[in-house]
Tab-separated table of C-alpha atoms (C1' of nucleotides) in Angstrom:
chain	number	residue	atom	x	y	z
A	7	MET	CA	102.219	115.665	85.850
A	8	SER	CA	102.721	112.672	88.079
A	9	GLU	CA	100.345	109.805	88.404
A	10	ILE	CA	98.142	109.673	91.486
A	11	LYS	CA	98.355	106.366	93.246
A	12	ALA	CA	96.519	104.832	96.176
A	13	PRO	CA	97.920	106.180	99.447
A	14	LYS	CA	100.572	104.097	101.157
A	15	GLY	CA	99.099	101.181	103.022
A	16	THR	CA	95.799	101.253	101.148
A	17	ARG	CA	94.769	99.096	98.252
A	18	ASP	CA	92.088	98.502	95.688
A	19	ILE	CA	90.157	95.272	95.792
A	20	PHE	CA	88.652	93.866	92.629
A	21	ALA	CA	88.056	90.608	90.810
A	22	PRO	CA	88.855	87.903	91.535
A	23	GLU	CA	89.753	88.786	95.142
A	24	ILE	CA	86.529	90.729	95.644
A	25	ASP	CA	84.599	87.454	95.462
A	26	THR	CA	86.582	86.155	98.404
A	27	TRP	CA	85.674	89.271	100.372
A	28	ARG	CA	81.988	88.851	99.665
A	29	PHE	CA	82.230	85.216	100.640
A	30	LEU	CA	83.884	86.124	103.949
A	31	GLU	CA	81.428	88.916	104.698
A	32	ASN	CA	78.471	86.655	104.008
A	33	ALA	CA	79.961	83.938	106.179
A	34	ILE	CA	80.356	86.387	109.077
A	35	HIS	CA	76.741	87.576	108.809
A	36	THR	CA	75.420	84.049	108.608
A	37	TYR	CA	77.541	82.738	111.428
A	38	TYR	CA	77.091	85.494	113.978
A	39	ARG	CA	73.383	85.790	113.516
A	40	LYS	CA	73.200	82.218	114.777
A	41	PHE	CA	74.478	83.568	118.093
A	42	LEU	CA	71.892	86.348	118.041
A	43	PHE	CA	74.420	89.101	117.574
A	44	GLN	CA	73.045	92.337	116.155
A	45	GLU	CA	75.026	94.062	113.460
A	46	ILE	CA	76.139	97.578	114.325
A	47	ARG	CA	77.721	100.208	112.091
A	48	THR	CA	79.399	103.112	113.784
A	49	PRO	CA	81.050	106.177	112.190
A	50	ILE	CA	84.418	105.832	110.516
A	51	PHE	CA	85.644	108.804	112.562
A	52	GLU	CA	85.008	109.808	116.140
A	53	HIS	CA	86.127	112.493	118.538
A	54	SER	CA	89.795	111.825	119.212
A	55	GLU	CA	89.028	111.913	122.913
A	56	LEU	CA	87.034	108.671	122.623
A	57	PHE	CA	90.089	106.689	121.603
A	58	ARG	CA	92.423	108.464	124.010
A	59	ARG	CA	90.155	107.572	126.902
A	60	GLY	CA	89.122	104.177	125.603
A	61	ILE	CA	92.318	102.684	124.262
A	62	GLY	CA	94.650	104.470	126.650
A	63	ASP	CA	96.877	107.506	126.247
A	64	GLU	CA	100.060	105.546	126.705
A	65	THR	CA	99.400	102.896	124.079
A	66	GLU	CA	101.334	102.632	120.859
A	67	VAL	CA	98.122	103.004	118.902
A	68	VAL	CA	97.182	106.334	120.454
A	69	GLN	CA	100.721	107.678	120.651
A	70	LYS	CA	101.870	106.947	117.133
A	71	GLU	CA	99.281	105.345	114.923
A	72	MET	CA	96.154	107.462	114.856
A	73	TYR	CA	94.952	109.390	111.844
A	74	THR	CA	93.910	112.527	113.678
A	75	PHE	CA	92.779	115.742	112.001
A	76	ARG	CA	90.889	118.916	112.754
A	77	ASP	CA	87.677	119.693	110.938
A	78	LYS	CA	86.572	123.163	109.895
A	79	SER	CA	85.106	123.807	113.312
A	80	ASP	CA	88.424	122.906	114.911
A	81	ARG	CA	87.177	119.662	116.421
A	82	SER	CA	89.831	116.995	116.829
A	83	LEU	CA	88.602	113.899	115.044
A	84	THR	CA	90.261	110.539	114.469
A	85	LEU	CA	89.763	107.793	111.908
A	86	ARG	CA	88.880	104.801	114.056
A	87	PRO	CA	91.887	102.544	114.778
A	88	GLU	CA	89.551	99.893	116.222
A	89	ASN	CA	85.847	99.605	116.851
A	90	THR	CA	85.247	98.603	120.457
A	91	ALA	CA	85.362	102.130	121.852
A	92	SER	CA	82.877	103.257	119.194
A	93	VAL	CA	80.460	100.430	119.879
A	94	VAL	CA	80.539	101.199	123.588
A	95	ARG	CA	80.030	104.890	122.868
A	96	ALA	CA	77.068	104.101	120.611
A	97	ALA	CA	75.477	101.852	123.204
A	98	ILE	CA	75.822	104.496	125.885
A	99	GLU	CA	74.559	107.235	123.610
A	100	SER	CA	71.478	105.266	122.568
A	101	ASN	CA	70.711	104.250	126.154
A	102	PHE	CA	70.868	100.582	125.274
A	103	PHE	CA	72.058	99.850	128.764
A	104	GLU	CA	68.742	101.048	130.203
A	105	THR	CA	66.605	98.525	128.433
A	106	MET	CA	68.105	95.411	127.006
A	107	THR	CA	70.717	93.305	128.730
A	108	PRO	CA	72.852	91.530	127.898
A	109	LEU	CA	73.748	93.167	124.612
A	110	ARG	CA	75.423	91.356	121.760
A	111	PHE	CA	76.837	93.202	118.753
A	112	TYR	CA	78.976	92.354	115.767
A	113	TYR	CA	80.512	94.632	113.175
A	114	ILE	CA	82.458	94.605	109.919
A	115	GLY	CA	84.352	97.552	108.557
A	116	PRO	CA	87.533	99.454	107.793
A	117	MET	CA	89.948	100.618	110.492
A	118	PHE	CA	92.915	102.954	110.163
A	119	ARG	CA	96.345	102.961	111.710
A	120	TYR	CA	99.402	104.898	110.639
A	121	ASP	CA	101.722	101.904	110.524
A	122	LYS	CA	104.469	100.927	108.146
A	123	PRO	CA	102.900	98.442	105.742
A	124	GLN	CA	104.156	94.920	105.377
A	125	LYS	CA	102.676	91.485	104.817
A	126	GLY	CA	99.251	91.395	106.475
A	127	ARG	CA	99.522	94.969	107.723
A	128	PHE	CA	97.895	97.973	106.134
A	129	ARG	CA	97.010	101.531	107.020
A	130	GLN	CA	93.434	100.948	106.013
A	131	PHE	CA	92.511	97.434	106.987
A	132	HIS	CA	89.299	95.630	107.773
A	133	GLN	CA	88.130	93.965	110.911
A	134	TYR	CA	85.107	92.069	111.994
A	135	GLY	CA	84.468	91.672	115.660
A	136	VAL	CA	81.944	91.067	118.372
A	137	GLU	CA	81.164	92.737	121.675
A	138	ILE	CA	78.992	91.438	124.499
A	139	PHE	CA	78.028	93.850	127.250
A	140	ALA	CA	76.641	93.293	130.722
A	141	ASP	CA	77.493	89.634	131.131
A	142	GLU	CA	80.184	88.948	133.690
A	143	THR	CA	80.011	85.141	133.579
A	144	PRO	CA	83.178	83.278	132.612
A	145	GLN	CA	81.040	81.105	130.362
A	146	VAL	CA	80.324	84.029	128.076
A	147	ASP	CA	84.076	84.533	127.687
A	148	ALA	CA	84.301	80.938	126.605
A	149	GLU	CA	81.404	81.289	124.210
A	150	VAL	CA	83.000	84.303	122.538
A	151	ILE	CA	86.285	82.445	122.222
A	152	PHE	CA	84.526	79.340	120.947
A	153	SER	CA	82.749	81.337	118.267
A	154	ALA	CA	86.020	82.920	117.161
A	155	VAL	CA	87.781	79.583	116.834
A	156	ASP	CA	84.821	77.709	115.424
A	157	PHE	CA	84.216	80.294	112.730
A	158	LEU	CA	87.815	80.183	111.524
A	159	LYS	CA	87.673	76.395	111.529
A	160	LYS	CA	84.544	76.442	109.429
A	161	LEU	CA	86.486	78.504	106.912
A	162	GLU	CA	88.910	75.578	106.855
A	163	ILE	CA	91.786	77.648	108.113
A	164	ALA	CA	94.370	75.267	109.440
A	165	ASP	CA	97.414	75.727	111.619
A	166	LEU	CA	95.587	77.849	114.196
A	167	GLN	CA	96.860	78.480	117.695
A	168	LEU	CA	94.702	79.876	120.486
A	169	ASP	CA	96.655	81.586	123.251
A	170	LEU	CA	94.963	82.401	126.511
A	171	ASN	CA	95.890	84.501	129.499
A	172	SER	CA	94.424	86.606	132.261
A	173	VAL	CA	95.701	90.150	132.544
A	174	GLY	CA	94.114	90.764	135.936
A	175	CYS	CA	92.078	93.692	137.086
A	176	PRO	CA	92.571	97.008	138.941
A	177	GLN	CA	92.640	94.988	142.169
A	178	CYS	CA	95.548	92.735	141.343
A	179	ARG	CA	97.424	94.445	138.553
A	180	PRO	CA	98.928	97.468	140.356
A	181	PRO	CA	100.505	95.409	143.150
A	182	TYR	CA	101.804	92.968	140.575
A	183	LEU	CA	103.236	95.730	138.411
A	184	HIS	CA	105.070	97.010	141.442
A	185	VAL	CA	106.628	93.595	142.024
A	186	LEU	CA	107.385	93.222	138.334
A	187	ARG	CA	109.122	96.604	138.112
A	188	GLN	CA	111.291	95.789	141.071
A	189	ALA	CA	112.285	92.472	139.600
A	190	ALA	CA	112.985	94.022	136.212
A	191	ARG	CA	115.125	96.758	137.732
A	192	ALA	CA	117.266	94.104	139.331
A	193	HIS	CA	118.112	92.874	135.822
A	194	GLU	CA	118.144	96.272	134.166
A	195	THR	CA	121.665	96.007	132.808
A	196	GLU	CA	120.815	92.795	130.948
A	197	LEU	CA	117.884	94.346	129.102
A	198	CYS	CA	117.919	96.139	125.756
A	199	SER	CA	117.410	99.896	125.740
A	200	ASP	CA	113.837	99.442	124.587
A	201	CYS	CA	112.989	97.169	127.459
A	202	ARG	CA	114.713	99.447	129.980
A	203	ARG	CA	112.350	102.156	128.859
A	204	LYS	CA	109.421	99.750	129.282
A	205	ILE	CA	110.168	99.177	132.959
A	206	ASP	CA	108.480	102.421	133.852
A	207	ALA	CA	106.158	102.878	130.897
A	208	ASN	CA	104.658	99.423	130.461
A	209	PRO	CA	106.603	96.609	132.104
A	210	LEU	CA	104.265	93.898	130.823
A	211	ARG	CA	105.654	94.546	127.364
A	212	ILE	CA	109.064	93.258	128.409
A	213	PHE	CA	107.536	89.808	127.988
A	214	ASP	CA	107.037	90.593	124.311
A	215	CYS	CA	110.677	91.309	123.493
A	216	LYS	CA	112.227	88.704	121.222
A	217	LYS	CA	115.858	89.568	121.909
A	218	PRO	CA	117.516	86.534	123.576
A	219	PRO	CA	118.933	88.401	126.607
A	220	CYS	CA	115.553	89.999	127.281
A	221	GLU	CA	113.800	86.664	126.840
A	222	ALA	CA	116.190	85.157	129.356
A	223	VAL	CA	115.377	87.870	131.872
A	224	ALA	CA	111.668	87.618	131.125
A	225	GLY	CA	111.811	83.928	131.936
A	226	ARG	CA	112.816	84.803	135.484
A	227	LEU	CA	110.392	87.654	136.062
A	228	PRO	CA	107.304	87.104	138.215
A	229	LEU	CA	104.184	86.254	136.243
A	230	LEU	CA	100.831	87.936	136.587
A	231	SER	CA	99.169	84.547	136.621
A	232	ASP	CA	100.820	83.939	139.996
A	233	HIS	CA	99.591	87.268	141.348
A	234	LEU	CA	95.940	87.296	140.342
A	235	CYS	CA	93.414	88.284	142.973
A	236	GLY	CA	90.891	85.671	144.088
A	237	GLU	CA	88.156	86.896	141.797
A	238	CYS	CA	90.378	86.969	138.708
A	239	ARG	CA	91.840	83.575	139.511
A	240	ASN	CA	88.410	82.002	139.913
A	241	HIS	CA	87.117	83.661	136.776
A	242	PHE	CA	90.080	82.460	134.736
A	243	ALA	CA	89.715	78.913	136.053
A	244	ALA	CA	86.043	78.901	135.101
A	245	VAL	CA	86.835	80.174	131.604
A	246	ARG	CA	89.301	77.357	131.105
A	247	GLU	CA	86.797	74.839	132.361
A	248	ALA	CA	84.074	76.105	130.051
A	249	LEU	CA	86.474	75.957	127.122
A	250	SER	CA	87.092	72.328	127.861
A	251	TRP	CA	83.338	71.678	127.826
A	252	MET	CA	83.266	73.253	124.418
A	253	ASN	CA	86.216	71.239	123.207
A	254	VAL	CA	88.311	74.287	122.449
A	255	PRO	CA	92.019	73.534	122.803
A	256	PHE	CA	94.174	76.422	123.965
A	257	ARG	CA	97.672	77.203	125.112
A	258	LEU	CA	98.145	79.044	128.379
A	259	ASN	CA	100.462	81.897	127.585
A	260	PRO	CA	101.329	83.945	130.653
A	261	ARG	CA	103.261	86.321	128.419
A	262	LEU	CA	100.308	87.223	126.242
A	263	VAL	CA	99.698	90.952	126.555
A	264	ARG	CA	97.159	92.963	124.642
A	265	GLY	CA	98.028	96.244	123.005
A	266	LEU	CA	95.067	98.209	124.275
A	267	ASP	CA	94.809	99.350	127.869
A	268	TYR	CA	91.190	98.522	128.488
A	269	TYR	CA	91.556	94.768	128.808
A	270	THR	CA	90.959	93.038	132.137
A	271	LYS	CA	90.893	89.382	133.131
A	272	THR	CA	90.560	87.164	130.053
A	273	ALA	CA	92.846	87.951	127.104
A	274	PHE	CA	93.230	85.768	124.046
A	275	GLU	CA	94.752	85.710	120.610
A	276	ILE	CA	94.566	83.393	117.635
A	277	THR	CA	97.685	83.176	115.514
A	278	SER	CA	98.451	81.339	112.335
A	279	GLY	CA	101.600	79.598	111.271
A	280	GLN	CA	100.950	80.492	107.664
A	281	LEU	CA	101.258	84.255	107.937
A	282	GLY	CA	104.484	86.213	108.018
A	283	ALA	CA	105.610	88.260	110.967
A	284	GLN	CA	102.122	89.663	111.422
A	285	ASN	CA	100.681	86.359	112.485
A	286	ALA	CA	97.761	87.432	114.688
A	287	LEU	CA	94.473	86.647	113.026
A	288	LEU	CA	92.335	87.768	115.894
A	289	GLY	CA	92.689	89.179	119.373
A	290	GLY	CA	90.412	90.143	122.189
A	291	GLY	CA	89.440	89.883	125.778
A	292	ARG	CA	87.357	91.199	128.613
A	293	TYR	CA	87.095	94.910	129.412
A	294	ASP	CA	85.246	95.305	132.665
A	295	ASN	CA	85.875	99.014	133.177
A	296	LEU	CA	85.716	100.464	129.690
A	297	ILE	CA	81.997	101.185	129.668
A	298	ARG	CA	82.206	103.071	132.943
A	299	ASP	CA	85.385	104.852	131.849
A	300	LEU	CA	83.594	106.106	128.766
A	301	GLY	CA	80.801	107.589	130.851
A	302	GLY	CA	78.400	104.666	130.857
A	303	PRO	CA	77.044	102.571	133.690
A	304	ASP	CA	79.258	100.198	135.629
A	305	MET	CA	78.889	97.297	133.244
A	306	VAL	CA	81.326	94.757	131.919
A	307	GLY	CA	82.140	93.727	128.380
A	308	ILE	CA	84.050	91.209	126.295
A	309	GLY	CA	84.880	90.977	122.625
A	310	PHE	CA	87.456	90.461	119.940
A	311	ALA	CA	88.498	91.853	116.594
A	312	ALA	CA	89.774	89.866	113.640
A	313	GLY	CA	91.922	91.068	110.744
A	314	MET	CA	90.076	90.298	107.532
A	315	GLU	CA	93.058	90.832	105.224
A	316	ARG	CA	94.892	88.211	107.228
A	317	ILE	CA	92.017	85.789	106.947
A	318	ILE	CA	91.750	86.444	103.229
A	319	LEU	CA	95.409	85.444	102.923
A	320	HIS	CA	94.327	82.002	104.124
A	321	LEU	CA	91.350	81.603	101.861
A	322	GLY	CA	93.033	81.846	98.496
A	323	HIS	CA	90.938	82.966	95.616
A	324	LEU	CA	87.579	81.348	95.279
A	325	GLN	CA	86.654	79.932	91.962
A	326	ALA	CA	83.824	82.324	91.239
A	327	GLN	CA	80.866	80.723	89.504
A	328	PRO	CA	81.243	81.982	85.955
A	329	LEU	CA	78.173	83.845	84.792
A	330	ARG	CA	76.233	82.177	81.996
A	331	VAL	CA	76.264	85.196	79.754
A	332	LEU	CA	73.842	85.701	76.897
A	333	PHE	CA	75.484	87.779	74.197
A	334	VAL	CA	73.221	89.525	71.716
A	335	ALA	CA	74.833	89.955	68.296
A	336	TYR	CA	73.153	92.056	65.622
A	337	GLY	CA	75.821	92.674	63.006
A	338	ASP	CA	74.856	95.854	61.275
A	339	PRO	CA	74.122	98.965	63.386
A	340	ARG	CA	70.725	99.108	61.667
A	341	TRP	CA	69.568	96.276	63.913
A	342	LEU	CA	70.963	97.715	67.110
A	343	ALA	CA	67.578	98.943	68.342
A	344	HIS	CA	66.133	95.443	68.052
A	345	ALA	CA	69.103	94.020	69.885
A	346	VAL	CA	68.819	96.548	72.696
A	347	GLN	CA	65.150	95.747	73.132
A	348	LEU	CA	65.833	92.029	73.224
A	349	ALA	CA	68.515	92.590	75.861
A	350	GLN	CA	66.047	94.545	77.973
A	351	VAL	CA	63.493	91.772	77.825
A	352	LEU	CA	66.048	89.109	78.699
A	353	ARG	CA	67.442	91.069	81.629
A	354	GLU	CA	63.896	91.566	82.863
A	355	GLU	CA	63.697	87.771	82.880
A	356	GLY	CA	66.794	87.661	85.044
A	357	PHE	CA	69.463	86.679	82.512
A	358	PRO	CA	72.875	88.334	82.427
A	359	VAL	CA	73.002	89.888	78.984
A	360	LEU	CA	75.810	91.617	77.152
A	361	LEU	CA	75.897	93.338	73.819
A	362	ASP	CA	78.542	95.307	72.042
A	363	PHE	CA	77.525	98.772	70.880
A	364	GLN	CA	80.601	99.411	68.782
A	365	GLY	CA	80.721	96.088	66.963
A	366	LYS	CA	81.188	96.637	63.277
A	367	SER	CA	80.463	93.153	62.017
A	368	LEU	CA	78.975	89.909	63.220
A	369	LYS	CA	82.468	88.507	63.212
A	370	LYS	CA	83.659	91.174	65.622
A	371	GLN	CA	80.644	90.669	67.810
A	372	PHE	CA	81.214	86.934	67.977
A	373	LYS	CA	84.777	87.677	68.956
A	374	LYS	CA	83.517	89.875	71.797
A	375	ALA	CA	81.074	87.155	72.787
A	376	ASP	CA	83.933	84.729	72.961
A	377	ARG	CA	86.062	87.117	75.020
A	378	SER	CA	83.247	87.614	77.484
A	379	ALA	CA	82.897	83.856	77.884
A	380	ALA	CA	79.309	83.882	76.658
A	381	ALA	CA	77.393	80.628	77.021
A	382	PHE	CA	75.063	81.491	74.155
A	383	THR	CA	75.229	84.088	71.430
A	384	LEU	CA	71.815	85.209	70.211
A	385	VAL	CA	71.897	86.485	66.672
A	386	LEU	CA	69.276	89.053	65.782
A	387	ALA	CA	70.295	90.378	62.381
A	388	GLU	CA	68.623	90.920	59.027
A	389	ASP	CA	67.472	87.356	58.321
A	390	GLU	CA	66.109	86.860	61.816
A	391	ILE	CA	64.311	90.158	61.909
A	392	ARG	CA	62.658	89.531	58.533
A	393	SER	CA	61.476	86.123	59.670
A	394	GLY	CA	60.639	87.024	63.246
A	395	THR	CA	63.162	84.547	64.595
A	396	VAL	CA	66.348	84.481	66.570
A	397	SER	CA	69.398	82.288	66.070
A	398	ILE	CA	70.989	80.816	69.168
A	399	LYS	CA	74.513	79.535	69.121
A	400	ASP	CA	75.772	77.366	71.905
A	401	MET	CA	79.323	78.631	72.049
A	402	ALA	CA	80.858	75.587	73.680
A	403	ARG	CA	79.140	73.003	71.475
A	404	GLN	CA	79.333	75.118	68.341
A	405	GLU	CA	75.730	74.268	67.590
A	406	GLN	CA	73.225	76.777	66.319
A	407	VAL	CA	69.452	76.720	66.099
A	408	ASN	CA	66.954	79.136	64.657
A	409	ILE	CA	63.645	79.526	66.470
A	410	PRO	CA	60.725	81.951	66.427
A	411	LEU	CA	61.431	84.934	68.662
A	412	LYS	CA	58.223	84.184	70.560
A	413	GLU	CA	59.602	80.862	71.693
A	414	LEU	CA	62.911	82.237	72.957
A	415	ASN	CA	61.814	82.482	76.568
A	416	ALA	CA	60.568	78.903	76.607
A	417	TRP	CA	63.702	77.715	74.844
A	418	LEU	CA	65.930	79.406	77.409
A	419	LYS	CA	63.945	77.988	80.305
A	420	LYS	CA	64.656	74.569	78.894
A	421	ASN	CA	68.223	74.926	77.649
A	422	TYR	CA	69.915	77.696	79.671
B	17	G	C1'	110.539	105.548	113.170
B	18	U	C1'	114.991	101.719	111.647
B	19	G	C1'	117.050	98.133	108.094
B	20	A	C1'	117.372	95.175	103.582
B	21	G	C1'	115.784	93.937	98.586
B	22	U	C1'	113.344	95.553	94.087
B	23	G	C1'	111.699	99.597	90.416
B	24	U	C1'	112.417	98.710	82.116
B	25	A	C1'	105.745	98.247	77.347
B	26	G	C1'	98.936	96.933	80.238
B	27	C	C1'	101.222	92.026	82.442
B	28	U	C1'	105.788	88.571	83.020
B	29	C	C1'	110.759	89.605	82.218
B	30	A	C1'	115.646	90.400	78.957
B	31	A	C1'	119.617	93.972	77.407
B	32	C	C1'	129.301	93.128	79.169
B	33	G	C1'	128.880	101.508	80.112
B	34	G	C1'	127.753	101.828	73.269
B	35	U	C1'	120.808	102.285	68.454
B	36	A	C1'	115.810	99.762	74.658
B	37	G	C1'	114.104	94.050	73.241
B	38	A	C1'	111.156	89.280	73.699
B	39	G	C1'	106.875	86.648	75.271
B	40	U	C1'	101.945	87.707	76.369
B	41	A	C1'	97.869	90.991	76.068
B	42	U	C1'	95.552	94.900	72.910
B	43	C	C1'	94.187	96.685	67.969
B	44	G	C1'	94.053	95.944	62.459
B	45	G	C1'	94.329	92.520	58.255
B	46	A	C1'	94.313	87.488	55.750
B	47	C	C1'	88.402	86.050	56.854
B	48	U	C1'	82.231	91.529	54.235
B	49	G	C1'	76.266	86.385	58.592
B	50	U	C1'	79.680	83.432	63.022
B	51	G	C1'	84.320	83.142	68.141
B	52	G	C1'	88.765	80.111	69.915
B	53	A	C1'	93.729	78.094	65.885
B	54	U	C1'	97.481	79.931	62.412
B	55	C	C1'	100.038	83.694	59.672
B	56	C	C1'	101.098	88.972	58.627
B	57	G	C1'	101.145	93.889	60.452
B	58	A	C1'	100.528	98.108	64.062
B	59	G	C1'	100.815	100.989	68.447
B	60	C	C1'	103.219	100.866	72.847
B	61	G	C1'	108.333	103.404	76.931
B	62	U	C1'	110.775	110.483	78.896
B	63	U	C1'	114.028	102.583	81.686
B	64	G	C1'	109.988	105.542	89.077
B	65	C	C1'	111.838	110.778	89.703
B	66	G	C1'	116.080	114.358	90.381
B	67	G	C1'	121.133	115.186	90.261
B	68	G	C1'	126.338	113.491	89.441
B	69	U	C1'	130.547	110.688	86.821
B	70	U	C1'	131.470	109.766	81.459
B	71	C	C1'	132.656	111.118	74.586
B	72	A	C1'	128.410	107.889	75.919
B	73	A	C1'	124.106	105.733	81.644
B	74	A	C1'	118.461	101.194	81.900
B	75	U	C1'	123.531	99.813	83.458
B	76	C	C1'	128.192	103.212	87.845
B	77	C	C1'	127.582	106.979	92.216
B	78	C	C1'	124.397	110.173	95.437
B	79	G	C1'	119.626	111.699	96.773
B	80	U	C1'	114.419	110.981	96.627
B	81	C	C1'	109.773	108.421	95.958
B	82	A	C1'	107.107	103.848	95.503
B	83	C	C1'	106.565	98.659	96.314
B	84	U	C1'	108.045	94.164	99.042
B	85	C	C1'	109.900	91.842	103.384
B	86	A	C1'	111.808	92.237	108.276
B	87	C	C1'	112.473	95.176	113.079
B	88	C	C1'	108.882	97.672	115.926
B	89	C	C1'	103.821	97.249	116.869
B	90	C	C1'	99.492	94.680	116.099
B	91	A	C1'	94.276	92.539	113.537
RNA sequence: GUGAGUGUAGCUCAACGGUAGAGUAUCGGACUGUGGAUCCGAGCGUUGCGGGUUCAAAUCCCGUCACUCACCCCA
């Protein structure tokens, strides 16, 4: 019989790393509530159609990376590969767009993509992210970006790079893509087979290719930033201006392309020099048509998602505050009942208390106390029980006192 | 999906094709109302799995699986 292991690309999280996760989660809650974001939790799985329509049928994610299955009623469901489509769906479904605008949400949770695992990349991974609906101002783009950068800075993550671009809109993108395809076809023979395929499928992705010949061609291809429509150009300029008000340094990267089809206008990404090949900590942008495309009103949105595993890689392991454990030792099993009752009382008072049910001797129990890094070992054995006292040993100082049981609470208040 | 590297005790790692070992951890004892130190002892493995070569395989060959990293893609 073979051992059952965690599925490929998944992992167990436990001490000491789990403390880092709790720290990060708490930091996210604390930080984003300052911006009046509401937490939202959407289902782990959705109708597959939501992601096909939301993310785009032609994207890598939808084509190759979704965990899709049929349930017993033959519905096609998919483990969420990202959360924006779900949040939009939830907002539409709950009629949030009727009442409150603008809407600000944040989320934390697991996402799933059928990818080949490597450093910073998992099949089940965790993202936090924010979404703001129904605010078309460039300043809100800047605020979202500021919050993303500022939060990572507050975590003392160094070596960050913010890349910024505008990916246009349905007004300016199609004409540009036409120009781009023509230009790319002129250099078709110089491109790798992958990029030749991209000319028709998704020519923007040619900019991503790292092969030198393709990079050389890409350097001579027309840029979207030179073909933006008036509205997109003005919006992008205002975003950049607002970012300068907020003192957020960025790098204009006309080759920055997002992997999901719904993005319009502002696109951004924060990368880190300390990660491996998977160096994106966070990515996002504006999606002015997604809400309508998913059956909602004609309202705009902007957001980002951040990879928590990748952030955790930067945080190292926190030195968890060691618990000041009280260990109750009783020696002979005859006194176990007394020990159990004392433990109950102490826990009721809020102390972390440990006792060893299978200890055969005081010696063994002291050994267990030592192994569990107890601050104090309380001895409640024959002598103490006969005299109505308890002995308290300070494990670090190797000092022991004997006091009436009645005074234990007061003693602990003073000495714990 | 493609490529490379690595799979030996719970953990970290040894073993020219010739009896699978050390450190550490665990458990027991020296030490029967007091932990850490020291000493002694114990258990521990179908060498990831399957096949092949060989008198003989942890070692060489093939396949497979897992992990790691990279390509790809992305958070």
